[in-house]
C-alpha positions as YAML, in Angstrom:
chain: A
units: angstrom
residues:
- id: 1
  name: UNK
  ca: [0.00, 0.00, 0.00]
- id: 2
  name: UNK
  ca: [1.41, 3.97, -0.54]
- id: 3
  name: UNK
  ca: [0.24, 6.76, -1.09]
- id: 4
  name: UNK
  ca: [-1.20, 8.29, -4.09]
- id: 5
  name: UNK
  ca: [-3.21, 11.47, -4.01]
- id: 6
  name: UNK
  ca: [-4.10, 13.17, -0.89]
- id: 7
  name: UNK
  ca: [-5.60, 16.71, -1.35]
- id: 8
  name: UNK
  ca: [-6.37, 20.31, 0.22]
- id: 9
  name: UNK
  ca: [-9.00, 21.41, 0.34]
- id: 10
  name: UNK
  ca: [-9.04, 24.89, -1.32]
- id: 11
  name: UNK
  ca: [-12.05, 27.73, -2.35]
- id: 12
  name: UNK
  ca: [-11.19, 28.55, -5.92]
- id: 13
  name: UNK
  ca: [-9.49, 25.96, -7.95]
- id: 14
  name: UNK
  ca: [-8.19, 28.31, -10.46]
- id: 15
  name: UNK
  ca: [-6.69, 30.28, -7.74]
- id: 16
  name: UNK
  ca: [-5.19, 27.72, -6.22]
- id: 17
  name: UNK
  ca: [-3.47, 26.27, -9.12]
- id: 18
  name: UNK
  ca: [-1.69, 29.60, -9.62]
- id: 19
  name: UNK
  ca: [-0.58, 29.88, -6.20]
- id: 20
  name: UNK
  ca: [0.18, 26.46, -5.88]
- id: 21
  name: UNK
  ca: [2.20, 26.23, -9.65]
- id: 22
  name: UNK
  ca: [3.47, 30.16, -10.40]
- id: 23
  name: UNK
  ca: [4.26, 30.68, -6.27]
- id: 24
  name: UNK
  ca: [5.47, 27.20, -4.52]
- id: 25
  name: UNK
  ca: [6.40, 25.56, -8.01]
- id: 26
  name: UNK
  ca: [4.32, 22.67, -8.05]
- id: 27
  name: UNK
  ca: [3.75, 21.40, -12.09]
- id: 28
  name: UNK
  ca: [0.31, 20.95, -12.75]
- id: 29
  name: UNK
  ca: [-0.45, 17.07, -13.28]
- id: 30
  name: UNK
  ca: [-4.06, 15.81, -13.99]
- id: 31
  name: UNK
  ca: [-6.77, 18.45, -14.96]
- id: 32
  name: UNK
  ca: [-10.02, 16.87, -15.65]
- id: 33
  name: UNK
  ca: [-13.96, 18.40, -15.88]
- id: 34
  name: UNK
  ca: [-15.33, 16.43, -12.58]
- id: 35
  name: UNK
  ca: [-18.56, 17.98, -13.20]
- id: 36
  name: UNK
  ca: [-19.27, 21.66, -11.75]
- id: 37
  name: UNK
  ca: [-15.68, 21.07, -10.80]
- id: 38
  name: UNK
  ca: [-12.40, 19.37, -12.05]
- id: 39
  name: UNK
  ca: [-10.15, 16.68, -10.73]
- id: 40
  name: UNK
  ca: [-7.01, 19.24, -10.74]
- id: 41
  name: UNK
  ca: [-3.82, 17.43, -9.67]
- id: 42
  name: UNK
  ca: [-0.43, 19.00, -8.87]
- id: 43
  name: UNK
  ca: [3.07, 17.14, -8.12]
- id: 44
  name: UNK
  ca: [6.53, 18.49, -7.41]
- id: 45
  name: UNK
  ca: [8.78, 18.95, -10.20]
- id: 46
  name: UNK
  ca: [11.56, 16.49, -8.22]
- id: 47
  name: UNK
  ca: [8.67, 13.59, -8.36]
- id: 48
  name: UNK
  ca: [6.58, 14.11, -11.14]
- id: 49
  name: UNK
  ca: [5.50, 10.33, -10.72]
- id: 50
  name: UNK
  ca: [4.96, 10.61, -7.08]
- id: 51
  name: UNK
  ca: [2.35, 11.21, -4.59]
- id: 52
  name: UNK
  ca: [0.09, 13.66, -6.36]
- id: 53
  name: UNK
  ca: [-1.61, 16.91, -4.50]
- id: 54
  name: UNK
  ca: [-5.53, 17.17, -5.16]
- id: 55
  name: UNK
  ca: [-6.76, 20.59, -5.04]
- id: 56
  name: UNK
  ca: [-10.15, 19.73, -4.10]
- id: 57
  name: UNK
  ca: [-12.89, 22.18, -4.09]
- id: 58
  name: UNK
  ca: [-14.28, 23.07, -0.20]
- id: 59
  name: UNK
  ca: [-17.85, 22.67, -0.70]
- id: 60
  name: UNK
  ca: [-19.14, 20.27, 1.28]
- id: 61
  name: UNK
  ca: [-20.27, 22.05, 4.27]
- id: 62
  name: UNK
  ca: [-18.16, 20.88, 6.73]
- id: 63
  name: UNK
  ca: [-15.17, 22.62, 5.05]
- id: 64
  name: UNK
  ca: [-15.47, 25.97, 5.14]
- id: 65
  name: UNK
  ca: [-16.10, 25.58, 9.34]
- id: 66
  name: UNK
  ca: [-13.16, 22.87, 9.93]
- id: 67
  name: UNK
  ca: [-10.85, 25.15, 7.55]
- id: 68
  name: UNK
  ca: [-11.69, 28.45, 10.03]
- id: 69
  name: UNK
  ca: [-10.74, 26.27, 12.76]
- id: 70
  name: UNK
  ca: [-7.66, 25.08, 12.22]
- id: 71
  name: UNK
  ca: [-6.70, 28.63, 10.81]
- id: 72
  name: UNK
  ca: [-7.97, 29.82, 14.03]
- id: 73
  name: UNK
  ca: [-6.19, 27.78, 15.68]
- id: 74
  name: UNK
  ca: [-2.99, 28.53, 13.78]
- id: 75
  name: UNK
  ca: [-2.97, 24.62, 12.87]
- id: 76
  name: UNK
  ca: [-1.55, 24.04, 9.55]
- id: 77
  name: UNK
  ca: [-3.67, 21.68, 7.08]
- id: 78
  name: UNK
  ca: [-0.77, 19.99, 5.50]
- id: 79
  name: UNK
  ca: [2.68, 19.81, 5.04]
- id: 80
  name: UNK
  ca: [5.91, 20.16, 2.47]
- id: 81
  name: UNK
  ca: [9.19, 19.25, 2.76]
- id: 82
  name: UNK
  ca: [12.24, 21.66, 2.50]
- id: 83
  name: UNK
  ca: [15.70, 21.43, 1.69]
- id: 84
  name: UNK
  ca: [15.60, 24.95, 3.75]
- id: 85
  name: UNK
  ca: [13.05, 26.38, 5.43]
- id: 86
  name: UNK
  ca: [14.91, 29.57, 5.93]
- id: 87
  name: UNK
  ca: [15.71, 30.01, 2.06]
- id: 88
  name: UNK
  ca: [12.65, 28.87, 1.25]
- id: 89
  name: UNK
  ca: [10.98, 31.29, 3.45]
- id: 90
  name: UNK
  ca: [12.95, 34.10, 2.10]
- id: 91
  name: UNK
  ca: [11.88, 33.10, -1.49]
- id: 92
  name: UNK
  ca: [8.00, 33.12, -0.86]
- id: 93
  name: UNK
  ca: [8.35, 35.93, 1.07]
- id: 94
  name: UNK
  ca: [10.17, 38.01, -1.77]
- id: 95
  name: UNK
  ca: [7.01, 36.47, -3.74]
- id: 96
  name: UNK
  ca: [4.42, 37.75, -1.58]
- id: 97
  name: UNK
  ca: [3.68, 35.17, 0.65]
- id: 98
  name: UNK
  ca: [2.39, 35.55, 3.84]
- id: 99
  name: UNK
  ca: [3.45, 33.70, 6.50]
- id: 100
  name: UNK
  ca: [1.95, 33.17, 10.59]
- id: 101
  name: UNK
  ca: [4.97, 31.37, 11.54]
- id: 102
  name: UNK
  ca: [8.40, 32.51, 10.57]
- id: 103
  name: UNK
  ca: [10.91, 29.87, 10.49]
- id: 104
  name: UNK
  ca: [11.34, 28.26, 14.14]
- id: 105
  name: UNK
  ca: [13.93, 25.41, 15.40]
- id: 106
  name: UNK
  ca: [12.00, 22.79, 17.24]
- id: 107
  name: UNK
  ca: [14.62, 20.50, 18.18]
- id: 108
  name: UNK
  ca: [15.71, 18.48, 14.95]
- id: 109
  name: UNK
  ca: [13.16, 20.06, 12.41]
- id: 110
  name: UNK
  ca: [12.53, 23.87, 11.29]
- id: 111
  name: UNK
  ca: [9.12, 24.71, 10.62]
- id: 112
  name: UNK
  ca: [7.47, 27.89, 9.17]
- id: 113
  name: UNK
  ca: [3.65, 28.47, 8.37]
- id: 114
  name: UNK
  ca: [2.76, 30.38, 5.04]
- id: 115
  name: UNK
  ca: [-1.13, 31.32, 4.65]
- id: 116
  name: UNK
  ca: [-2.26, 29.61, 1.00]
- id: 117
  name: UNK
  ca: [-4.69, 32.40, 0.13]
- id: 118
  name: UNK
  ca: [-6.99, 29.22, -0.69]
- id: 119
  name: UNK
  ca: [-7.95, 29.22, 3.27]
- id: 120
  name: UNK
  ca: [-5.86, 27.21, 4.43]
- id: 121
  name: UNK
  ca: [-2.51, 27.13, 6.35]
- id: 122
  name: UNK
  ca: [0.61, 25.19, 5.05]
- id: 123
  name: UNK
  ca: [3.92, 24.08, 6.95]
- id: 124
  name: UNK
  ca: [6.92, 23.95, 5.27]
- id: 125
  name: UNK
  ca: [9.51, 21.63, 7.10]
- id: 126
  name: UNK
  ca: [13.35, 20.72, 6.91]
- id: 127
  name: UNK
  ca: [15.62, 18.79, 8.64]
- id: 128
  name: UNK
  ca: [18.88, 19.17, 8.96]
- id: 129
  name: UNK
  ca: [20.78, 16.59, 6.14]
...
């Protein structure tokens, strides 16, 4: 068993595949009509075979209230790996990005929290190689 698709839930698809393409640098992989909708896949350009990101519309209506919580809470929905979190940082930052968490050491990982203008919050995380 692995993994192949797990999503985020966002509230514009179009939206979100700029941001998540033009600003983090994710390729687009699978965009298919899915009704009112599409099944709208993105991947990272080092695994273009591997797991693949689902930008999955937020309409069912538990969404839109779980979403507020966690960003509420300051609880990031998902997570990306780094080589750097502090370069990285400085590169969507220089891009526009707003972040809730700047990076932070905690113990063997550094973590920062970037707001995905889809509603959500996103951690990106590095350890040290």
């Amino acid at each position: 068993m692995r993994i192949n698709v797990t999503s985020v839930l966002v509230d514009d698809q179009s939206k979100a595949l700029d941001f998540y393409t033009r600003v983090l640098g994710f390729e687009k992989k699978t965009d298919v009509p899915a009704g009112e909708f599409r099944w709208l896949t993105v991947v990272s350009p080092e695994a273009p075979d591997g797991v693949e990101l689902l930008l999955e519309p937020d309409q069912h209506p538990a969404a839109g209230p779980y979403k507020r919580a966690l960003v509420a809470d300051g609880i990031p929905f998902t997570s990306f790996a780094v080589d750097d979190v502090n370069a990285e940082h400085d590169r969507l930052v220089a891009a526009g990005v707003q972040f809730t968490q700047p990076p932070t050491a905690m113990g063997p990982v550094t973590t920062a929290v970037f707001d995905d203008t889809c509603g959500n919050l996103i951690q990106i995380a590095s350890m040290p190689g």
